[in-house]
Coordinates of C-alpha atoms in Angstrom, one line a residue:
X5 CA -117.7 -39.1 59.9
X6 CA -115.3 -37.1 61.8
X7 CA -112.3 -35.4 60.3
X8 CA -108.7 -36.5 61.2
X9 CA -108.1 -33.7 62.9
X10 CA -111.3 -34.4 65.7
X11 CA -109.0 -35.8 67.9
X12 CA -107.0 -33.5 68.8
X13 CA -110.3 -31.9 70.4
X14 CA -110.6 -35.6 72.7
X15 CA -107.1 -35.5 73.2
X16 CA -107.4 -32.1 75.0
X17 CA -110.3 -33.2 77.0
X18 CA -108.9 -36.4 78.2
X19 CA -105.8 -34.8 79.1
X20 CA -107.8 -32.2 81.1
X21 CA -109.5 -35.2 82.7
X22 CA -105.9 -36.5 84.3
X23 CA -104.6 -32.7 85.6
X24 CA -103.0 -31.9 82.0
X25 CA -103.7 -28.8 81.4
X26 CA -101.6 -27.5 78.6
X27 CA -104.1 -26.1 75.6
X28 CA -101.2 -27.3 73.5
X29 CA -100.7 -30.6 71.6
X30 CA -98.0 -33.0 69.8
X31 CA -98.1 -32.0 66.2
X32 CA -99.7 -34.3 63.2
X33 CA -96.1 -33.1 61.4
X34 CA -94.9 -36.5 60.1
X35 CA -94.9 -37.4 56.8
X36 CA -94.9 -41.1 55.4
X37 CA -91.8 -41.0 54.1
X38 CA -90.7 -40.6 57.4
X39 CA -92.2 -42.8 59.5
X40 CA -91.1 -45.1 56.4
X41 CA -87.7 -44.3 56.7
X42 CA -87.0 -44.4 59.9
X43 CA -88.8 -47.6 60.6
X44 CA -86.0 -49.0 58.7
X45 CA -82.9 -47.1 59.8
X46 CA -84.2 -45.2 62.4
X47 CA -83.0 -46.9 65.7
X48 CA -79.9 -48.3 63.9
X49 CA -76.7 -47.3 66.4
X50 CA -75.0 -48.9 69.0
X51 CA -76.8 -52.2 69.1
X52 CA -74.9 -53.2 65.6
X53 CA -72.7 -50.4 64.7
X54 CA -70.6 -51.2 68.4
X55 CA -72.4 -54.1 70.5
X56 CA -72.0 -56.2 67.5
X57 CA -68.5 -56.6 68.1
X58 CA -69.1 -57.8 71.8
X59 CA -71.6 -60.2 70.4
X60 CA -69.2 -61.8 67.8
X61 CA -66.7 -62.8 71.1
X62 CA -69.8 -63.7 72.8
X63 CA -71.3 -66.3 70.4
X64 CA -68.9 -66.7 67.2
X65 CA -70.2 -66.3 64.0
X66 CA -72.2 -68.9 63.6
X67 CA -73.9 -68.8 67.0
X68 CA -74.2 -64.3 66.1
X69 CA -76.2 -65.4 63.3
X70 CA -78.1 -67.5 65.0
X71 CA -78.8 -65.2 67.8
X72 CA -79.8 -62.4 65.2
X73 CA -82.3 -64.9 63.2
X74 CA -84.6 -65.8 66.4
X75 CA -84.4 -62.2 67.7
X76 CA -85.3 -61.0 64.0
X77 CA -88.5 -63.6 64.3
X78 CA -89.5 -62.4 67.2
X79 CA -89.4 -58.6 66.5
X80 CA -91.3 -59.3 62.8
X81 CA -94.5 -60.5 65.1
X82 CA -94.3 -57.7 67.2
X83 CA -94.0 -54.8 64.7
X84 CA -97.1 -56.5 62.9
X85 CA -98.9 -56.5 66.4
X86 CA -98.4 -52.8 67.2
X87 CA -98.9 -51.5 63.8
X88 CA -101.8 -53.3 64.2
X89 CA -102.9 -51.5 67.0
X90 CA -101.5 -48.2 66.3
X91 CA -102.7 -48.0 63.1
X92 CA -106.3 -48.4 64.4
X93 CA -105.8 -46.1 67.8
X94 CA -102.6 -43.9 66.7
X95 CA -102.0 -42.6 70.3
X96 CA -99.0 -40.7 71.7
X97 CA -97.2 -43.4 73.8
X98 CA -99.0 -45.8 71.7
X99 CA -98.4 -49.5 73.7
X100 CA -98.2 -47.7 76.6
X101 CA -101.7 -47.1 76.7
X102 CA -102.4 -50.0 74.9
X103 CA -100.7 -52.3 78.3
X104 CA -103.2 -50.2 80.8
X105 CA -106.5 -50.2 78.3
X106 CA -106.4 -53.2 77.4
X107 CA -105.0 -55.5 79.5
X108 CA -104.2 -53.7 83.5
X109 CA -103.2 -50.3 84.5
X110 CA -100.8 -51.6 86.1
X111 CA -99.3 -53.7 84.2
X112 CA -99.5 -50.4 81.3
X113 CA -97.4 -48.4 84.2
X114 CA -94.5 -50.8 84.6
X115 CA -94.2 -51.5 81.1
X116 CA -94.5 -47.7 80.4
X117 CA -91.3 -46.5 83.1
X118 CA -89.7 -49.8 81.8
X119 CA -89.6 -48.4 78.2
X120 CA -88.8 -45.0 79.3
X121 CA -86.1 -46.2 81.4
X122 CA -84.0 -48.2 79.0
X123 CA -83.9 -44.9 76.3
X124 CA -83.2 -42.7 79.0
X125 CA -79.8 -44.4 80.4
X126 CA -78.2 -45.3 77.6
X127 CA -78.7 -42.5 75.6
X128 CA -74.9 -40.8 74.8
X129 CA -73.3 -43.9 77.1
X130 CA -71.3 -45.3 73.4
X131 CA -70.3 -42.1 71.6
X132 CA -67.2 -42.0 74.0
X133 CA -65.7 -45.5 72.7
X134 CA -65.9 -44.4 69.3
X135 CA -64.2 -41.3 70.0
X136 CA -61.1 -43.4 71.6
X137 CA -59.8 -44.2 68.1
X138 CA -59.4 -40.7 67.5
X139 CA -58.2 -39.4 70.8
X140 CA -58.4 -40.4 74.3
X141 CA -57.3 -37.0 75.7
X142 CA -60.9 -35.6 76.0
X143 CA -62.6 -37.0 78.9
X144 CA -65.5 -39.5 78.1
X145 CA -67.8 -36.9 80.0
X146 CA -67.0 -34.3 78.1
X147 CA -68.0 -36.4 74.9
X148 CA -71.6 -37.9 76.2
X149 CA -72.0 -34.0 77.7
X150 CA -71.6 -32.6 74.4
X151 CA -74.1 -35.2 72.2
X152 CA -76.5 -35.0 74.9
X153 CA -77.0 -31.1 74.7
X154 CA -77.0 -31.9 70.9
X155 CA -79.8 -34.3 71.1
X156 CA -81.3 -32.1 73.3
X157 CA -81.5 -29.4 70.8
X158 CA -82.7 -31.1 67.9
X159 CA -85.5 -32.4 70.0
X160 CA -86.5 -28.8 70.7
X161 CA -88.0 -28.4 67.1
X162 CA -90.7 -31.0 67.6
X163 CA -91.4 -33.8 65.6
X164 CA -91.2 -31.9 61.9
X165 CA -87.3 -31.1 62.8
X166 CA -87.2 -34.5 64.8
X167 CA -88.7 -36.7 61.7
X168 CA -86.8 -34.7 58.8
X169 CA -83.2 -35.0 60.7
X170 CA -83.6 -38.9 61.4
X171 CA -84.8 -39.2 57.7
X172 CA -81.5 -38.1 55.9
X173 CA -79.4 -39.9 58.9
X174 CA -81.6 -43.2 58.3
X175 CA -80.4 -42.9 54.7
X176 CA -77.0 -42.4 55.5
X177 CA -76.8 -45.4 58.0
X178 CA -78.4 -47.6 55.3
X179 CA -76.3 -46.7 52.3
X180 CA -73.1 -47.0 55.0
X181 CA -74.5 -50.2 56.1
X182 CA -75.3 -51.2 52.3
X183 CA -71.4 -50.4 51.2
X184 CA -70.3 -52.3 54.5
X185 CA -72.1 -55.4 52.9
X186 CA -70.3 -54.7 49.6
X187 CA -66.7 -54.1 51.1
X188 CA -67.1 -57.1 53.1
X189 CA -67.8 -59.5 50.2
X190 CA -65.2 -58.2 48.2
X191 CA -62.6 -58.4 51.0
X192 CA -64.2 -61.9 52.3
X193 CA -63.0 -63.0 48.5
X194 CA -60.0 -61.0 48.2
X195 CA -60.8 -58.7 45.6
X196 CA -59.8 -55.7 47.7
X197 CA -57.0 -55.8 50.9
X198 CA -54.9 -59.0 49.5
X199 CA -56.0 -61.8 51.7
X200 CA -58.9 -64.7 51.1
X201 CA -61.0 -64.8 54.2
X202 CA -63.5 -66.6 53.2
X203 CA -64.9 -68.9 56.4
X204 CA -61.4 -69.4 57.5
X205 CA -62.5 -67.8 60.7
X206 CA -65.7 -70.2 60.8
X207 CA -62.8 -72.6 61.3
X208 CA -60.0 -71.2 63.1
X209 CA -60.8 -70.0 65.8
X210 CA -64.5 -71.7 65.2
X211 CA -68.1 -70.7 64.5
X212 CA -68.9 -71.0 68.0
X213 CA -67.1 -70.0 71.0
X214 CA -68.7 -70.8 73.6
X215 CA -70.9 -73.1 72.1
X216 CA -74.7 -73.1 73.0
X217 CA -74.3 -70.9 76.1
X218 CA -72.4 -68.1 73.3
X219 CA -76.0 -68.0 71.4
X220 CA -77.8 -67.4 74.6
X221 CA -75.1 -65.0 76.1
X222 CA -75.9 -63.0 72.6
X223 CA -79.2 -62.9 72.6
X224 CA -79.8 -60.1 74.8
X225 CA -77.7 -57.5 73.0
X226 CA -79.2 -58.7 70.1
X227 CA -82.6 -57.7 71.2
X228 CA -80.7 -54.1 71.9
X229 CA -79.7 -54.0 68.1
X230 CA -83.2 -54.7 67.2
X231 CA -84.8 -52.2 70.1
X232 CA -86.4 -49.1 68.6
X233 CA -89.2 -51.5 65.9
X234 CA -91.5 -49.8 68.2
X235 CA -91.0 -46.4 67.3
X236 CA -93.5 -46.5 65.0
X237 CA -96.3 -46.9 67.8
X238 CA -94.8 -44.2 69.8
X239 CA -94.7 -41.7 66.8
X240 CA -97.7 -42.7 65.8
X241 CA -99.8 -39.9 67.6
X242 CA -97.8 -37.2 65.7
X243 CA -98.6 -38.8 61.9
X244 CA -100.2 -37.0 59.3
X245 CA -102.0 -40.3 58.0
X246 CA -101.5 -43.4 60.5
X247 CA -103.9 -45.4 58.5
X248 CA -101.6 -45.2 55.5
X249 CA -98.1 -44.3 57.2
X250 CA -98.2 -47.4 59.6
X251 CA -98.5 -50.3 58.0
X252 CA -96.3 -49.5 55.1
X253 CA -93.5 -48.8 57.4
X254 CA -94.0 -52.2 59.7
X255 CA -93.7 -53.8 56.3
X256 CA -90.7 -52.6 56.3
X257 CA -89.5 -54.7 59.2
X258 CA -88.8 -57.6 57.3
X259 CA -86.1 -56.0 55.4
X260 CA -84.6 -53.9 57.8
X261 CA -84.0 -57.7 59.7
X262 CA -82.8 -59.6 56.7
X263 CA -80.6 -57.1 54.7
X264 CA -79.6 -54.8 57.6
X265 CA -79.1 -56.9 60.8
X266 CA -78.5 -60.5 59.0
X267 CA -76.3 -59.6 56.1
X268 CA -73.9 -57.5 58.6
X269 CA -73.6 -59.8 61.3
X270 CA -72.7 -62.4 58.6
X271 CA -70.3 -60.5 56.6
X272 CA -69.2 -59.5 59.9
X273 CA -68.4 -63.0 61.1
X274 CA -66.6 -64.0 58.1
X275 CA -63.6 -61.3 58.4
X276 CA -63.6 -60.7 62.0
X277 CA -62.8 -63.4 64.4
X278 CA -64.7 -63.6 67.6
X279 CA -61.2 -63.8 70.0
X280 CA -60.2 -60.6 68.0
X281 CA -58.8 -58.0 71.0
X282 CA -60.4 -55.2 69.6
X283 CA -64.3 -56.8 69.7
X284 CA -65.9 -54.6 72.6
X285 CA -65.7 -56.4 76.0
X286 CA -65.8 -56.0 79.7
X287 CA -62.5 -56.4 80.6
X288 CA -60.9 -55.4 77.5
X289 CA -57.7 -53.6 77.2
X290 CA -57.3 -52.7 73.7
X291 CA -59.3 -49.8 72.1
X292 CA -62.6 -51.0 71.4
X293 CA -63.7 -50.6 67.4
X294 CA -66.5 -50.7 65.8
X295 CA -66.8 -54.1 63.8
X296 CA -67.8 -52.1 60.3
X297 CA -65.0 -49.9 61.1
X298 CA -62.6 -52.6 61.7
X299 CA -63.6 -54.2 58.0
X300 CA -62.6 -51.3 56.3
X301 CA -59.1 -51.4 57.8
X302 CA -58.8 -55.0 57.2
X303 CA -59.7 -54.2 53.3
X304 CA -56.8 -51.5 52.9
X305 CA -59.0 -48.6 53.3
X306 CA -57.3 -46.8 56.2
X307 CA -58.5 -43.1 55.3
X308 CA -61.8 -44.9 54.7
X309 CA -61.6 -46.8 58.1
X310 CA -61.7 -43.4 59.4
X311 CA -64.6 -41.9 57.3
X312 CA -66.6 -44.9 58.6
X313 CA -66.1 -44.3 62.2
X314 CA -67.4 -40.8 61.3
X315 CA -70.8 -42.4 59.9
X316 CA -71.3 -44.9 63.4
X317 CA -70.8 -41.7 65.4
X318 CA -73.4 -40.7 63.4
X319 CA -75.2 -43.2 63.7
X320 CA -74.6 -43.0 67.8
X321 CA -76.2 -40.2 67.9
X322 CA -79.1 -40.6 65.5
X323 CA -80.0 -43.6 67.9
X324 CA -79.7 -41.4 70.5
X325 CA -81.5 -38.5 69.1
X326 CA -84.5 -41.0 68.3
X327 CA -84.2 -42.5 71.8
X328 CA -84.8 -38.6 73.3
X329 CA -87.6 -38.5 70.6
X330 CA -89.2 -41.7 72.3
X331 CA -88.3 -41.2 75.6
X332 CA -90.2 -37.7 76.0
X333 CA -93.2 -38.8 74.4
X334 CA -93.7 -41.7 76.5
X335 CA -93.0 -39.8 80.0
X336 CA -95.3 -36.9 78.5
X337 CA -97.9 -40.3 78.1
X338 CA -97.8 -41.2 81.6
X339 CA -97.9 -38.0 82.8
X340 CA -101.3 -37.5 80.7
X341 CA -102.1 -40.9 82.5
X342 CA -101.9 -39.7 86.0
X343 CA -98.6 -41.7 86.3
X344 CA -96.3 -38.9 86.3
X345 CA -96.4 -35.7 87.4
X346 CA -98.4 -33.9 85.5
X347 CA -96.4 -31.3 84.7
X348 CA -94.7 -33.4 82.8
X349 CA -97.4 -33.9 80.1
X350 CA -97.0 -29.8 79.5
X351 CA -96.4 -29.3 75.7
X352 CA -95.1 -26.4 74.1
X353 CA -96.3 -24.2 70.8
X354 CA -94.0 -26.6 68.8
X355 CA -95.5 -29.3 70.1
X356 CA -92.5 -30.2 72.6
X357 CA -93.5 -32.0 76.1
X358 CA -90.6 -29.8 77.2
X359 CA -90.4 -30.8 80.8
X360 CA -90.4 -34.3 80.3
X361 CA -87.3 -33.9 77.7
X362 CA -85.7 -32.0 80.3
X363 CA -86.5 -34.3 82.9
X364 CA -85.1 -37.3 80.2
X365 CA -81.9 -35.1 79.7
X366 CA -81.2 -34.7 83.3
X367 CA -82.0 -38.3 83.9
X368 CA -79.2 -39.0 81.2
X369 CA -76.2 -37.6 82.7
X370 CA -76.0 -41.3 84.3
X371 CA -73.7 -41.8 80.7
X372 CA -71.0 -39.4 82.8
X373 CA -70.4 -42.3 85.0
X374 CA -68.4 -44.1 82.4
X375 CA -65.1 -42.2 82.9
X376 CA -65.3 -43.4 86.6
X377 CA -66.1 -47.2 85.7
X378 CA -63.1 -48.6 84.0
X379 CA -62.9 -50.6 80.3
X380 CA -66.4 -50.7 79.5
X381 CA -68.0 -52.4 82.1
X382 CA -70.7 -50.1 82.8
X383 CA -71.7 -50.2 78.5
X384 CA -71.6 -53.6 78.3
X385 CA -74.4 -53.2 81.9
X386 CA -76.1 -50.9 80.6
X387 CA -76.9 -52.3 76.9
X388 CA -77.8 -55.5 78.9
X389 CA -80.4 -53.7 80.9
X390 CA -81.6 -51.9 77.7
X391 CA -81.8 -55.7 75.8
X392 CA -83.8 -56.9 78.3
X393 CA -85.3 -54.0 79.0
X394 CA -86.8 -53.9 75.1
X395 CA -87.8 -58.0 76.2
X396 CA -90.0 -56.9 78.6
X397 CA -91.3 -53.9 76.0
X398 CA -92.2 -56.4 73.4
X399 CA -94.1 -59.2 75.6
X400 CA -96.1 -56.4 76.7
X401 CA -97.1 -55.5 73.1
X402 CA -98.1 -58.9 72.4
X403 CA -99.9 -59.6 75.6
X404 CA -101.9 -56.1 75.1
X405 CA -102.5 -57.0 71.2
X406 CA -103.8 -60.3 72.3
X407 CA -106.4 -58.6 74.8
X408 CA -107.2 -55.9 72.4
X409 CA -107.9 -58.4 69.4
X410 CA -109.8 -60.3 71.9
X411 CA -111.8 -57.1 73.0
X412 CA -112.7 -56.3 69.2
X413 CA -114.2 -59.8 68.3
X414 CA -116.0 -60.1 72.3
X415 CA -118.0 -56.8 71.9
X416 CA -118.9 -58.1 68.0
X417 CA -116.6 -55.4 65.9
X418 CA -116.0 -56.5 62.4
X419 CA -112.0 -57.0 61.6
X420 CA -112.6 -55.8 58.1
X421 CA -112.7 -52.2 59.8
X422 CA -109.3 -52.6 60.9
X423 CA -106.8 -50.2 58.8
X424 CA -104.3 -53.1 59.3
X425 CA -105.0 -56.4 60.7
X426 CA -101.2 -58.9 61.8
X427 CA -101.7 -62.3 60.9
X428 CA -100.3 -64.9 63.5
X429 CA -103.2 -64.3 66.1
X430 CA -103.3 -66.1 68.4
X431 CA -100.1 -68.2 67.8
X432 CA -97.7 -65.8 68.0
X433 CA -99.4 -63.7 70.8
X434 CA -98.4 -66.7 72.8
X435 CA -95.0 -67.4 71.5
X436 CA -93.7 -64.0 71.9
X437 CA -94.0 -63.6 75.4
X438 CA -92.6 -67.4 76.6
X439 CA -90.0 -66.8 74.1
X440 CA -89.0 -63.3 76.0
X441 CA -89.7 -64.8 79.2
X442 CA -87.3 -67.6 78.3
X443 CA -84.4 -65.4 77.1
X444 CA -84.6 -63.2 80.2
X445 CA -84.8 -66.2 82.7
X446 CA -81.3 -68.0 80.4
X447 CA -79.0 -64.4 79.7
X448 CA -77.6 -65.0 82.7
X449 CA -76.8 -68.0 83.1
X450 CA -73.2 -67.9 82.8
X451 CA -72.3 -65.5 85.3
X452 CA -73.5 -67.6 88.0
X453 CA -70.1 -69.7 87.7
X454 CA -67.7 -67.9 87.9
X455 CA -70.2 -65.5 89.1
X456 CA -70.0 -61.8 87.5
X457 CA -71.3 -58.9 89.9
X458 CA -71.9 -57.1 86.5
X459 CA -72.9 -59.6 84.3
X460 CA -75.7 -60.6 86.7
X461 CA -76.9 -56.8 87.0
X462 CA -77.2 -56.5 83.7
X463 CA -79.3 -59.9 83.2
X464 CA -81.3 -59.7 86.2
X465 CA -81.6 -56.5 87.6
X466 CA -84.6 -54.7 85.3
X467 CA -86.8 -57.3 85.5
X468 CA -86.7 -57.8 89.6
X469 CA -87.4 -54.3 89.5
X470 CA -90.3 -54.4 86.8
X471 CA -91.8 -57.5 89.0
X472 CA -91.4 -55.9 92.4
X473 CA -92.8 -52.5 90.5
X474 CA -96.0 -54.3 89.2
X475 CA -96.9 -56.4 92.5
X476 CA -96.3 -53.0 94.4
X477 CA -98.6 -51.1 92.0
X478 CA -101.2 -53.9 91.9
X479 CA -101.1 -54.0 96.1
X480 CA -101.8 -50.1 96.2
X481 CA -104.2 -49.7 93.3
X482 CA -106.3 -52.9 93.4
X483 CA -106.0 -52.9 89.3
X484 CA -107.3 -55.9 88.0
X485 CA -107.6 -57.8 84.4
X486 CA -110.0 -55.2 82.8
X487 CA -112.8 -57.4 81.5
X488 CA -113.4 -57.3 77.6
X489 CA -116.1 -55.8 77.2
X490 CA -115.5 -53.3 79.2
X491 CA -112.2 -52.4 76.9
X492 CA -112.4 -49.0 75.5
X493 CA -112.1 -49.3 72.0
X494 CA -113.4 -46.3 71.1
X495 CA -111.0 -43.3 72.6
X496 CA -107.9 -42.4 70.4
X497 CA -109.6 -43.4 67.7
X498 CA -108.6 -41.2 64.5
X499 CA -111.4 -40.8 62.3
X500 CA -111.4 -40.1 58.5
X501 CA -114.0 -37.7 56.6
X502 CA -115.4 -39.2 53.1
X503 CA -112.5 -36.9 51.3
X504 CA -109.8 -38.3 52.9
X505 CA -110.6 -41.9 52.4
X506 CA -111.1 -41.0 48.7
X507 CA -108.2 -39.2 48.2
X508 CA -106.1 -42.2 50.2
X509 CA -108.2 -44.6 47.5
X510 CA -106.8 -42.2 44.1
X511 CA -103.3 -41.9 45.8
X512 CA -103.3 -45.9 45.5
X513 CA -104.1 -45.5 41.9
X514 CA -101.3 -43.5 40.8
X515 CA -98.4 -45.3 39.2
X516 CA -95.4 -46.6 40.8
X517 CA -93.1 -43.3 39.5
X518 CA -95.9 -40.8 41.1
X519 CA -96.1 -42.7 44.0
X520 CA -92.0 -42.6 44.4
X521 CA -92.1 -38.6 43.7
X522 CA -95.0 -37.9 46.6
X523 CA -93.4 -40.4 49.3
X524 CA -89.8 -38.1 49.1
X525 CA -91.5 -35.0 49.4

């Protein structure tokens, strides 16, 4: 057997093999307990911390929590898929390759600049409305200019400094987001802040406000607050132990969606009613405020109101951080592909693909176009194209898992060899995609009449690029369905040495307190 470490040697010759020719390569410098940490709180930010609010005028509460639940189902299937995959080929850029091996390269190539895209614009485009409830004197340039060269230089200590900063953030998002819960309840029963909410709001002004069309018109910034389960994938390359790391952190899914995403929205929902003027919105006058934030001021915790606005900057920029994390390592992917150029794929001695976070940096700056773009039109696009955007993302995952389980059993591999093997196949392989297809055809729906310029960009205009881009690429290429058996199941492959699979076999024997002591350090 090969050491874990082998790869690194077929990394460097397949990168040579596409015109990469940096000697250099990502670092193996995550630990479990990050990649178990942050596959709960990792991506956490604007989706729920802001969006949210938007949502709630969108759909009501009821119709939030609806919206929230299918999303949540859909996103459990596909986090089982790719740590499925990932665990088995841990890959930098993970699905990405996964899309052109095992199903078209092609179809790998779109859904690779799709991904990239969606981190890359919407990077430091909300820390400016969070800043509006403490000033509005400093330009919102001047905000987004100063996170981004903040992200940027956190990024520039490699995964290590990357993994260790979104660790302690991703615990302070989910102990801020655990106290939300608790405030909530107590003010929802008038414990704290004087007044019995209750479901008062589920009845006046109702649980839905726009009815059906409110769920669907949520949907698609609810797939934004859920964007980022695929992290794991992407960071997969740069894991000490994916075999071990992976799947215990895509079991983590199912909590992050039921005690993070659905307890909020439905505290939420109970103390905040969906017509309230300061939910986020397009054409919004009021200052727009976070609905955790607006919680704690309805509970009589004004100096606390303030503290939490504190954490959901935080939490703005740890989502943006990790979105500069993902966004680099999947142009630095391509570019090892031949899809980029290649000097993109360059990586530095701290395992930085420096140019292409440069080149994701530069492409960022698009965020300075909100203080041209009144109320917050252009957020409210943008999150759109990054819902839909993370849509696309995940049919692609399940189509490629799909092929690549197909592959395994076709060319007679045995799936007891898997690290990790997703139950659902091939049921939910199907339903993922049509459900994704589905939701991008309906979101929307209701800015035909009276038609919305913006509304319609937002709903529409990534995947009419992502379709154009793929018929293009197929008409210049000639890519076609790569058969099965001609998938390659074999490069990317980590293997393990006798010693490490029996040290990963005592490691499972120690007891629960041992275990608890070597996953924090």
């Amino acid at each position: 057997m090969h050491s874990a470490r082998s790869l690194s040697t077929s990394e460097r010759e397949y990168a040579h093999s596409t015109g990469h020719t940096s000697t250099a390569t990502l670092k193996r410098t995550l630990k479990s307990r990050h990649l178990a940490m942050i596959s709960i709180g990792g991506i956490i930010g604007q989706g729920l911390f802001l969006s949210s609010g938007a949502n709630l005028g969108k759909a009501g509460p009821a119709g939030l929590l609806l919206a929230y639940a299918l999303i949540g189902f859909i996103v459990f299937w596909v986090a089982y898929q790719l740590g499925e995959m990932a665990a088995y080929m841990p890959v930098s850029g993970s699905f990405i390759i996964y899309c052109r091996k095992f199903v078209d390269t092609s179809f790998g190539t779109v859904i690779g600049y799709n991904y990239w895209a969606c981190w890359a614009i919407i990077v430091a485009v909300a820390i400016p409305l969070v800043m509006r409830l403490w000033t509005d004197r400093v330009p919102d340039w001047a905000w987004s200019a100063i996170f981004l060269l903040i992200m940027f230089c956190l990024n520039l200590y490699g995964a290590r400094g990357w993994g260790e900063v979104e660790y302690w953030l991703s615990i302070v998002k989910i102990l801020a987001i655990i106290m939300f819960i608790i405030v909530g309840c107590f003010t929802s029963g008038g414990l704290i802040g004087g007044t019995v909410y209750g479901f008062k709001y589920w009845k006046n002004p109702g649980a839905f406000s726009n009815g059906v069309l409110g769920v669907i018109n949520a949907l698609v910034l609810a797939a934004l607050s859920m964007t980022g389960t695929d992290i794991v994938g992407v960071s997969a390359g740069e894991s000490e132990n994916p075999r071990k790391a992976i799947p215990a952190a895509v079991k983590n899914v199912f909590y992050r969606i039921v005690l993070i995403y659905i307890l909020s929205v439905f505290v939420m929902g109970m103390i905040i009613p969906w017509n309230d003027p300061h939910n986020l919105s397009e054409h919004g006058h009021d200052v727009s405020v976070s609905p955790f934030t607006q919680v704690f001021q309805k509970a009589g915790l004004s100096g606390a109101a303030h503290a939490v606005n504190a954490v959901v900057l935080v939490t703005l920029a740890s989502c943006g951080n990790s979105g500069m994390y993902v966004t680099t390592r999947t142009l630095a992917a391509m570019a090892n592909e031949g899809l980029a150029w290649k000097k993109l794929g360059y990586i530095n001695n701290r395992g930085v693909p420096i140019y292409s976070l440069i080149c994701t940096t530069l492409v960022s700056f698009v965020c300075f176009l909100t203080s041209f773009i009144p109320g917050e039109a252009l957020f409210l696009v943008l999150s759109d194209l990054g819902g839909i955007a993370g849509l696309i993302t995940w049919a692609g995952i399940s189509i490629s898992h799909y092929r690549f389980r197909k592959a395994f059993v076709a060319q007679g591999r045995d799936l007891k060899t898997l690290p990790f093997v997703a139950p659902g196949h091939p049921y939910m392989n199907i339903f993922v995609p049509v459900a994704c297809g589905v939701i991008i055809l309906i979101s929307g729906w209701s800015y035909f009449v009276p038609a919305s310029a913006t509304g319609l960009l937002g709903s529409y205009l990534g995947t009419i690029l992502c379709i154009l881009g793929f018929i293009g690429l197929k008409l210049w290429t000639k890519s076609k369905l790569i058969p099965l058996l001609e998938v390659d199941l074999d490069t990317g492959v980590r293997y393990y040495s006798p010693e490490q699979l029996e040290a990963e076999k005592e490691d499972a024997k120690k007891s629960l307190f041992r275990r608890i002591i070597s996953c924090m350090t």
